[in-house]
Amino acid sequence: MDTRKRRRKSSNVRFALVWTAVLVTSLIGIDIAHFGSVPAWAKGVRRYFLKGPAICIDAGHGGEDAGASSGGQIEKEQTLRIAQLVEDDLESDGIRVIMTRDDDSTTSLESRVQTANDAGALGFVSIHRNMYNGTKTDVKGVEIWTSHDAGEAETDLARLVLEHLTETGYITSRGIKGGSMDDPETDYYVIRNTQMPSILIELGFLSSEDDRAMVEEYADVTARAIADGIEDWMNEQTETESSR
Ligand SMILES: [Zn+2]
């Protein structure tokens, strides 16, 4: 091949590359305009290029296990919706996310723990919704559970997520709690068995009208607050690690 031909060939390749990029970019644009979020295939491409420490996001319940329900709301659906919004926020910011479930499949507690441990995730965040069946009318707010003997990193993760959630202005904090509802000395299964700092967010009560708004009308803001808390924590953790 003579030089002129080679030059023409390389400019053809460049031309094709530029137009492919323009086409892909506009396809993503059209998809976002139509569906309001990044399409699954583009997420797949983005995910492929993400490197570095990962966070494990656990959408509580799923499949045959619906979790709590009240007034047409089903816990397993809301936990997945919020978890996927958090996933999207984190991945857009370049953070690798491991999901314990990404659809409505029955997922055992053992498999959730195994997913997090096998991935060597830096942290584990489980998302649930609370339920109150008593006679009081004002039971609402977010509480975050940690291990009963939580170390500094785990408490920090809970604190940062709760801080960002309360900063939104429409979420009442019920504080950080250790152990579990039944026993302050016995941790929830996923917290007890994951090898990394782990928290369980009870994202408000299905039985509270205010809390329902948090996961319905303000789902985007709520998810963004959780993602911001996680990002602050991951920055803190990786800084501590690299300064060691
Ligand atoms: Zn639950």
CSV table of N, CA and C and ligand atoms in Angstrom, one decimal, residues 61 75 128-129, ligand 1:
chain,number,residue,atom,x,y,z
A,61,HIS,N,-35.7,-8.2,50.5
A,61,HIS,CA,-36.8,-9.1,50.1
A,61,HIS,C,-36.7,-9.3,48.6
A,75,GLU,N,-43.1,-3.7,50.0
A,75,GLU,CA,-41.7,-3.4,50.4
A,75,GLU,C,-40.7,-3.8,49.3
A,128,HIS,N,-34.4,-1.4,53.3
A,128,HIS,CA,-35.7,-2.0,53.7
A,128,HIS,C,-36.7,-0.9,54.0
A,129,ARG,N,-37.9,-1.3,54.2
A,129,ARG,CA,-38.9,-0.3,54.7
A,129,ARG,C,-39.5,-0.9,56.0
B,1,ZN,ZN,-37.7,-5.6,55.2
